[in-house]
Tab-separated table of C-alpha atoms and ligand atoms in Angstrom:
chain	number	residue	atom	x	y	z
D	1	MET	CA	-210.711	-33.192	51.930
D	2	LEU	CA	-211.794	-32.531	48.391
D	3	ARG	CA	-215.387	-33.400	49.379
D	4	LYS	CA	-215.201	-30.872	52.212
D	5	ILE	CA	-213.951	-28.193	49.827
D	6	LYS	CA	-216.717	-29.100	47.308
D	7	ARG	CA	-219.412	-28.860	49.966
D	8	ALA	CA	-218.074	-25.471	51.169
D	9	ALA	CA	-217.942	-24.179	47.592
D	10	LEU	CA	-221.561	-25.360	46.927
D	11	GLY	CA	-222.482	-23.597	50.175
D	12	LEU	CA	-221.108	-20.416	48.979
D	13	LEU	CA	-222.884	-20.622	45.599
D	14	ARG	CA	-226.155	-21.446	47.328
D	15	SER	CA	-225.946	-18.507	49.655
D	16	ALA	CA	-224.976	-16.245	46.756
D	17	GLY	CA	-228.244	-17.225	45.115
D	18	ALA	CA	-226.627	-19.248	42.231
D	19	PHE	CA	-228.765	-22.370	43.002
D	20	GLU	CA	-231.944	-20.272	42.612
D	21	ARG	CA	-230.771	-18.405	39.475
D	22	VAL	CA	-229.596	-21.667	37.695
D	23	ALA	CA	-232.832	-23.502	38.773
D	24	ASN	CA	-234.952	-20.792	37.116
D	25	SER	CA	-232.778	-20.425	34.031
D	26	LYS	CA	-233.646	-21.222	30.487
D	27	TRP	CA	-230.638	-23.568	30.491
D	28	ARG	CA	-232.157	-25.725	33.266
D	29	ARG	CA	-235.615	-25.548	31.704
D	30	GLU	CA	-234.342	-27.162	28.582
D	31	ARG	CA	-232.923	-30.124	30.543
D	32	LEU	CA	-234.208	-33.097	32.471
D	33	LEU	CA	-232.667	-34.543	35.599
D	34	ILE	CA	-233.175	-38.352	35.869
D	35	LEU	CA	-232.569	-39.607	39.428
D	36	CYS	CA	-231.316	-43.125	39.944
D	37	TYR	CA	-231.850	-45.120	43.077
D	38	HIS	CA	-230.846	-48.626	43.886
D	39	GLY	CA	-231.682	-50.248	47.154
D	40	ILE	CA	-233.516	-48.774	50.188
D	41	SER	CA	-232.296	-50.639	53.205
D	42	LEU	CA	-234.470	-53.238	54.945
D	43	ASP	CA	-231.850	-53.563	57.742
D	44	ASP	CA	-228.147	-52.721	57.488
D	45	GLU	CA	-227.494	-52.927	53.719
D	46	HIS	CA	-226.460	-49.241	53.504
D	47	GLU	CA	-223.541	-50.045	55.861
D	48	TRP	CA	-222.536	-53.001	53.699
D	49	ARG	CA	-222.715	-51.172	50.393
D	50	PRO	CA	-223.170	-47.352	50.835
D	51	PRO	CA	-222.983	-46.647	47.023
D	52	LEU	CA	-225.971	-48.839	46.439
D	53	TYR	CA	-228.189	-48.449	49.456
D	54	MET	CA	-229.765	-45.661	51.466
D	55	GLN	CA	-232.207	-45.665	54.409
D	56	ALA	CA	-235.836	-44.983	53.883
D	57	ASP	CA	-235.812	-41.719	56.006
D	58	LEU	CA	-233.149	-40.256	53.634
D	59	LEU	CA	-235.276	-41.145	50.637
D	60	GLU	CA	-238.144	-39.387	52.256
D	61	ARG	CA	-235.986	-36.251	52.895
D	62	ARG	CA	-235.074	-36.291	49.136
D	63	LEU	CA	-238.810	-36.362	48.257
D	64	GLU	CA	-239.476	-33.500	50.580
D	65	THR	CA	-236.574	-31.600	48.951
D	66	LEU	CA	-238.094	-32.111	45.554
D	67	ARG	CA	-241.214	-30.463	46.704
D	68	ALA	CA	-239.429	-27.652	48.630
D	69	MET	CA	-237.438	-26.777	45.551
D	70	ARG	CA	-240.619	-26.813	43.375
D	71	CYS	CA	-239.347	-29.521	41.010
D	72	SER	CA	-241.732	-30.870	38.378
D	73	VAL	CA	-241.586	-34.631	38.771
D	74	LEU	CA	-242.795	-36.248	35.592
D	75	PRO	CA	-243.219	-39.916	34.397
D	76	LEU	CA	-240.125	-40.857	32.477
D	77	GLY	CA	-241.774	-41.397	29.134
D	78	GLU	CA	-243.662	-38.093	29.298
D	79	ALA	CA	-240.569	-36.252	30.361
D	80	LEU	CA	-238.609	-37.526	27.356
D	81	THR	CA	-241.382	-36.654	24.905
D	82	ARG	CA	-241.767	-33.172	26.366
D	83	LEU	CA	-237.964	-32.735	26.213
D	84	ARG	CA	-238.073	-33.481	22.492
D	85	HIS	CA	-241.005	-30.971	22.048
D	86	ARG	CA	-239.252	-28.283	24.055
D	87	ASP	CA	-242.183	-28.440	26.397
D	88	LEU	CA	-240.542	-29.258	29.770
D	89	PRO	CA	-241.933	-27.542	32.880
D	90	PRO	CA	-239.508	-25.741	35.242
D	91	ARG	CA	-236.992	-27.859	37.109
D	92	SER	CA	-237.980	-31.252	35.511
D	93	VAL	CA	-237.070	-34.461	37.225
D	94	ALA	CA	-237.820	-38.131	36.515
D	95	ILE	CA	-237.227	-40.772	39.271
D	96	THR	CA	-235.979	-44.233	38.559
D	97	PHE	CA	-235.245	-47.264	40.688
D	98	ASP	CA	-232.970	-49.990	39.387
D	99	ASP	CA	-233.559	-53.772	39.752
D	100	GLY	CA	-237.064	-53.905	41.226
D	101	ALA	CA	-235.999	-55.246	44.571
D	102	TYR	CA	-238.376	-56.234	47.402
D	103	ASP	CA	-236.948	-53.306	49.333
D	104	PHE	CA	-238.544	-50.980	46.688
D	105	TYR	CA	-241.949	-52.590	47.422
D	106	LYS	CA	-241.445	-52.464	51.198
D	107	GLN	CA	-239.644	-49.194	51.718
D	108	ALA	CA	-239.842	-46.894	48.644
D	109	TYR	CA	-243.287	-47.695	47.303
D	110	PRO	CA	-245.173	-46.492	50.331
D	111	LEU	CA	-243.190	-43.169	50.339
D	112	VAL	CA	-243.734	-42.707	46.661
D	113	LYS	CA	-247.454	-43.184	47.133
D	114	LYS	CA	-247.488	-40.851	50.138
D	115	HIS	CA	-245.719	-38.067	48.215
D	116	GLY	CA	-247.666	-38.689	45.016
D	117	VAL	CA	-244.692	-38.805	42.712
D	118	PRO	CA	-244.463	-40.891	39.515
D	119	VAL	CA	-241.575	-43.374	39.373
D	120	THR	CA	-240.116	-45.837	36.960
D	121	VAL	CA	-238.779	-49.177	38.162
D	122	TYR	CA	-236.272	-50.961	35.915
D	123	GLN	CA	-237.176	-54.528	36.634
D	124	SER	CA	-234.941	-57.557	36.143
D	125	THR	CA	-237.175	-60.569	36.014
D	126	TYR	CA	-235.216	-63.830	36.445
D	127	TYR	CA	-235.440	-63.644	40.259
D	128	THR	CA	-238.986	-62.444	40.050
D	129	ASP	CA	-239.875	-66.029	39.012
D	130	HIS	CA	-237.430	-67.635	41.356
D	131	GLU	CA	-238.051	-66.349	44.891
D	132	MET	CA	-234.627	-66.520	46.433
D	133	PRO	CA	-231.793	-64.116	47.262
D	134	ILE	CA	-229.437	-62.973	44.526
D	135	PHE	CA	-226.535	-65.469	44.821
D	136	ASN	CA	-223.356	-63.310	44.423
D	137	LEU	CA	-224.654	-60.434	46.502
D	138	THR	CA	-225.841	-62.818	49.233
D	139	CYS	CA	-222.365	-64.356	49.475
D	140	SER	CA	-220.936	-60.877	49.804
D	141	TYR	CA	-223.433	-59.818	52.398
D	142	LEU	CA	-223.184	-62.889	54.569
D	143	LEU	CA	-219.371	-62.751	54.542
D	144	TRP	CA	-219.586	-58.982	55.486
D	145	LYS	CA	-221.796	-60.052	58.422
D	146	ARG	CA	-218.753	-62.041	59.702
D	147	ARG	CA	-216.182	-59.333	58.862
D	148	GLY	CA	-213.160	-59.452	61.141
D	149	GLU	CA	-213.151	-63.328	61.224
D	150	GLN	CA	-210.803	-65.833	59.699
D	151	LEU	CA	-212.151	-69.259	58.923
D	152	ASP	CA	-210.402	-72.511	57.958
D	153	SER	CA	-213.327	-74.518	56.763
D	154	THR	CA	-212.858	-74.253	53.030
D	155	LEU	CA	-213.187	-77.757	51.807
D	156	ASP	CA	-216.879	-77.899	52.092
D	157	LEU	CA	-217.215	-75.066	49.615
D	158	GLY	CA	-214.449	-76.175	47.228
D	159	LEU	CA	-212.353	-73.048	47.966
D	160	SER	CA	-208.533	-73.328	47.690
D	161	GLU	CA	-207.520	-71.127	50.549
D	162	PRO	CA	-208.831	-70.245	54.112
D	163	MET	CA	-211.502	-67.495	54.303
D	164	ASP	CA	-210.001	-64.207	55.494
D	165	LEU	CA	-212.977	-61.934	56.114
D	166	ARG	CA	-211.070	-59.114	57.722
D	167	THR	CA	-210.792	-56.979	54.608
D	168	GLU	CA	-213.032	-56.119	51.708
D	169	MET	CA	-210.420	-57.705	49.338
D	170	GLY	CA	-210.372	-60.931	51.430
D	171	ARG	CA	-214.133	-61.165	51.311
D	172	HIS	CA	-214.143	-60.346	47.579
D	173	ARG	CA	-211.770	-63.290	46.944
D	174	VAL	CA	-214.137	-65.699	48.665
D	175	VAL	CA	-217.125	-64.427	46.668
D	176	ARG	CA	-215.105	-64.710	43.453
D	177	GLY	CA	-214.165	-68.265	44.362
D	178	LEU	CA	-217.807	-69.165	44.935
D	179	VAL	CA	-218.963	-67.550	41.756
D	180	GLU	CA	-216.292	-69.229	39.730
D	181	LEU	CA	-217.198	-72.533	41.336
D	182	SER	CA	-220.904	-72.005	40.354
D	183	GLU	CA	-219.895	-71.170	36.803
D	184	ARG	CA	-217.446	-74.052	36.479
D	185	GLU	CA	-220.071	-76.512	37.652
D	186	ASN	CA	-222.766	-74.696	35.717
D	187	LEU	CA	-225.096	-74.617	38.844
D	188	THR	CA	-228.774	-73.878	38.477
D	189	GLY	CA	-230.377	-71.118	40.504
D	190	LEU	CA	-231.571	-73.708	43.061
D	191	GLN	CA	-228.114	-75.226	43.367
D	192	LYS	CA	-226.609	-71.782	43.934
D	193	ASN	CA	-229.184	-71.200	46.562
D	194	GLU	CA	-228.018	-74.425	48.314
D	195	LEU	CA	-224.401	-73.252	48.048
D	196	GLY	CA	-225.433	-69.998	49.766
D	197	ARG	CA	-227.097	-72.080	52.472
D	198	ARG	CA	-223.832	-74.016	53.030
D	199	LEU	CA	-221.848	-70.920	53.218
D	200	ALA	CA	-224.351	-69.598	55.861
D	201	VAL	CA	-223.917	-72.800	57.891
D	202	ILE	CA	-220.147	-72.437	57.928
D	203	LEU	CA	-220.556	-68.761	58.926
D	204	GLY	CA	-223.008	-69.651	61.724
D	205	ILE	CA	-225.835	-67.663	60.130
D	206	ASP	CA	-229.435	-68.927	59.993
D	207	TYR	CA	-230.088	-68.951	56.291
D	208	SER	CA	-233.818	-69.555	56.501
D	209	ALA	CA	-234.135	-66.508	58.775
D	210	PHE	CA	-232.079	-64.425	56.342
D	211	VAL	CA	-234.247	-65.566	53.374
D	212	ALA	CA	-237.380	-64.628	55.348
D	213	THR	CA	-236.117	-61.028	55.635
D	214	ARG	CA	-236.214	-60.739	51.765
D	215	ILE	CA	-232.959	-58.857	51.824
D	216	LEU	CA	-231.301	-59.129	48.472
D	217	GLN	CA	-234.494	-60.496	46.861
D	218	LEU	CA	-236.457	-59.015	44.010
D	219	MET	CA	-240.198	-58.333	43.988
D	220	ASN	CA	-242.066	-61.494	43.312
D	221	ALA	CA	-244.601	-61.814	40.520
D	222	ARG	CA	-247.525	-60.736	42.677
D	223	GLU	CA	-245.653	-57.685	43.994
D	224	VAL	CA	-244.661	-56.514	40.464
D	225	ALA	CA	-248.187	-56.845	39.264
D	226	GLU	CA	-249.462	-54.892	42.233
D	227	VAL	CA	-247.098	-51.923	41.833
D	228	GLY	CA	-247.714	-51.929	38.071
D	229	LYS	CA	-251.425	-51.803	38.584
D	230	ASN	CA	-251.088	-48.930	40.988
D	231	GLY	CA	-249.151	-46.637	38.647
D	232	VAL	CA	-245.550	-47.601	38.938
D	233	ASP	CA	-244.040	-47.575	35.488
D	234	VAL	CA	-242.250	-51.028	35.154
D	235	GLN	CA	-239.516	-50.964	32.502
D	236	LEU	CA	-236.662	-53.058	31.140
D	237	HIS	CA	-233.396	-53.982	32.923
D	238	SER	CA	-232.679	-57.364	31.123
D	239	HIS	CA	-234.012	-60.646	32.340
D	240	ARG	CA	-230.906	-61.841	34.134
D	241	HIS	CA	-229.291	-58.534	34.941
D	242	ARG	CA	-226.661	-58.949	32.258
D	243	THR	CA	-225.742	-57.530	28.873
D	244	PRO	CA	-224.117	-60.271	26.754
D	245	GLU	CA	-221.743	-59.108	24.052
D	246	ASP	CA	-223.446	-61.492	21.603
D	247	GLU	CA	-226.288	-59.882	19.682
D	248	VAL	CA	-228.650	-62.851	19.817
D	249	LEU	CA	-228.104	-63.415	23.573
D	250	PHE	CA	-228.336	-59.609	24.282
D	251	ARG	CA	-231.630	-59.227	22.437
D	252	ARG	CA	-232.945	-62.380	24.145
D	253	GLU	CA	-232.338	-60.623	27.528
D	254	ILE	CA	-234.559	-57.762	26.277
D	255	SER	CA	-237.304	-59.880	24.771
D	256	GLU	CA	-237.570	-62.225	27.736
D	257	ASN	CA	-237.560	-59.330	30.161
D	258	ARG	CA	-240.310	-57.525	28.155
D	259	GLU	CA	-242.413	-60.706	27.904
D	260	ARG	CA	-242.329	-61.271	31.679
D	261	ILE	CA	-243.140	-57.554	32.377
D	262	ARG	CA	-246.099	-57.812	29.882
D	263	ALA	CA	-247.334	-60.929	31.559
D	264	LEU	CA	-247.205	-59.329	34.978
D	265	THR	CA	-248.439	-55.774	34.277
D	266	GLY	CA	-250.104	-55.958	30.859
D	267	THR	CA	-247.927	-53.098	29.583
D	268	GLU	CA	-245.351	-52.930	26.738
D	269	ALA	CA	-241.962	-51.921	28.251
D	270	ARG	CA	-239.875	-49.720	25.890
D	271	HIS	CA	-237.483	-47.945	28.183
D	272	PHE	CA	-234.243	-49.685	29.222
D	273	CYS	CA	-231.586	-49.239	31.875
D	274	TYR	CA	-228.130	-50.795	31.412
D	275	PRO	CA	-227.544	-53.292	34.287
D	276	SER	CA	-224.706	-51.857	36.394
D	277	GLY	CA	-224.383	-48.964	33.972
D	278	VAL	CA	-222.332	-51.040	31.544
D	279	HIS	CA	-222.801	-49.858	27.921
D	280	ARG	CA	-220.966	-50.590	24.716
D	281	PRO	CA	-221.412	-48.986	21.230
D	282	GLU	CA	-222.816	-52.076	19.699
D	283	PHE	CA	-225.714	-52.186	22.243
D	284	LEU	CA	-227.313	-49.098	20.868
D	285	GLY	CA	-228.238	-50.622	17.529
D	286	TRP	CA	-229.411	-53.847	19.125
D	287	LEU	CA	-231.717	-51.857	21.483
D	288	GLU	CA	-233.188	-50.074	18.484
D	289	LYS	CA	-233.892	-53.408	16.703
D	290	GLU	CA	-235.777	-54.444	19.863
D	291	HIS	CA	-237.939	-51.289	19.544
D	292	VAL	CA	-236.505	-49.822	22.743
D	293	VAL	CA	-236.952	-45.973	22.701
D	294	SER	CA	-234.590	-44.937	25.480
D	295	ALA	CA	-231.759	-46.231	27.652
D	296	THR	CA	-230.273	-44.808	30.784
D	297	THR	CA	-226.752	-45.131	32.135
D	298	CYS	CA	-225.076	-44.368	35.459
D	299	ASP	CA	-222.952	-41.551	33.864
D	300	ALA	CA	-223.683	-38.242	35.665
D	301	GLY	CA	-225.434	-35.458	33.844
D	302	LEU	CA	-228.632	-33.697	32.896
D	303	VAL	CA	-230.373	-34.848	29.753
D	304	ASP	CA	-230.765	-32.348	26.859
D	305	ARG	CA	-232.244	-32.589	23.402
D	306	ASP	CA	-228.852	-33.470	21.848
D	307	ASN	CA	-228.381	-36.539	24.027
D	308	ASN	CA	-228.364	-39.862	22.240
D	309	PRO	CA	-231.625	-41.459	23.502
D	310	PHE	CA	-229.671	-44.697	24.208
D	311	LEU	CA	-227.152	-42.933	26.441
D	312	LEU	CA	-229.186	-40.911	28.870
D	313	PRO	CA	-227.130	-39.756	31.933
D	314	ARG	CA	-228.569	-39.791	35.486
D	315	PHE	CA	-227.698	-38.618	38.943
D	316	VAL	CA	-227.027	-41.694	41.085
D	317	ASP	CA	-228.252	-40.751	44.552
D	318	THR	CA	-226.769	-42.679	47.462
D	319	SER	CA	-226.146	-42.423	51.175
D	320	GLY	CA	-222.735	-40.789	50.358
D	321	ARG	CA	-224.442	-37.725	48.692
D	322	SER	CA	-224.850	-34.812	51.017
D	323	GLN	CA	-228.076	-32.696	51.099
D	324	ILE	CA	-226.386	-29.749	49.406
D	325	GLU	CA	-225.014	-31.934	46.648
D	326	PHE	CA	-228.482	-33.266	46.029
D	327	GLU	CA	-229.909	-29.743	45.932
D	328	SER	CA	-227.143	-28.657	43.568
D	329	TRP	CA	-228.172	-31.329	41.058
D	330	LEU	CA	-231.850	-30.463	41.252
D	331	SER	CA	-230.905	-26.819	40.510
D	332	GLY	CA	-228.514	-27.760	37.756
D	333	VAL	CA	-225.406	-26.290	39.436
D	334	GLY	CA	-224.242	-29.770	40.417
D	335	CYS	CA	-224.066	-30.799	36.743
D	336	MET	CA	-222.165	-27.571	35.850
D	337	VAL	CA	-219.444	-28.119	38.381
D	338	ALA	CA	-219.209	-31.936	38.163
D	339	VAL	CA	-215.670	-33.039	37.397
D	340	ARG	CA	-216.020	-36.734	36.671
D	341	LYS	CA	-219.132	-37.737	34.732
D	342	ALA	CA	-218.565	-41.152	33.184
D	343	ALA	CA	-219.366	-44.118	35.422
D	344	PRO	CA	-216.765	-46.847	35.531
D	345	GLN	CA	-217.454	-49.401	32.786
D	346	ARG	CA	-217.391	-52.435	35.020
D	347	TYR	CA	-219.997	-54.468	36.874
D	348	ILE	CA	-220.296	-52.866	40.238
D	349	VAL	CA	-222.884	-55.480	40.993
D	350	PRO	CA	-221.471	-58.648	39.434
D	351	GLU	CA	-224.078	-60.352	37.142
D	352	ASP	CA	-225.701	-63.456	38.434
L	1	LIG	ZN1	-229.303	-53.214	38.260
């Protein structure tokens, strides 16, 4: 209901010319919009997790809208420098993709090339070296594939209760049980992959066929190197997609991540994105010690010169965002009328 009212209100503002006026205002000119994308579906991932995935044709419509609204799409680093120097072009936008998944390579990268827009990929690197699907997400996805079912076979997986896959909560309980088991037994990546395979067998899913689709896998070393060589700006997202609350471990996540990116692309990554948008006050100083120059969150907003460079807001674009909502954010109106701006401080994608 609220959503409908909001869309109607935005429609009125647009027809009254407010989008155009704000888009061309001095206020908007002094601000940068950073767009955030997660996955671009290889198959049906947008039905499984609408807040994280969208289909490739929707991404293409977004890129067409950027052009139609005459947005200036800039590389992230350049945009931040020009913001500091009060030198932004009209309707500035920077485009970022989180995680560096294979679906970026397969679905987004060709569109980005076709439309000639610069993009930043915040690349986690652990799974870049270990070509297998991300464990906890795989469990969740495979269980979702069997939604509606109830299964008794729990002993094989060390679970304490039958698997009730009829609700999101029931499936979440199974995922949590498997993740806890993997932590308790301190399983390696390979062992977790085996556990995923055992789960698939119980669910009657061909695990090898699933792995071959590359759904829920990151780009491998060759793919990261290729996109880096062809102009994609590869930046920091922590090595294992986590932000430990211990300084030494946190900084190791940054330095390992940077080392891997350097080895693959030959570039020195200095821009960071908080995995799952989780940020704490102590992280800011630790990032500075690691010579990081900017960090983006999942909080909603436009970036202005007063923003702390380690707390840069973005607009998280998903399947759930309507065309008019997207346009409102490009113009600046969306930010002005946004009610809730802070992203929840929890892991929406549980860490590996
Ligand atoms: Zn991420």
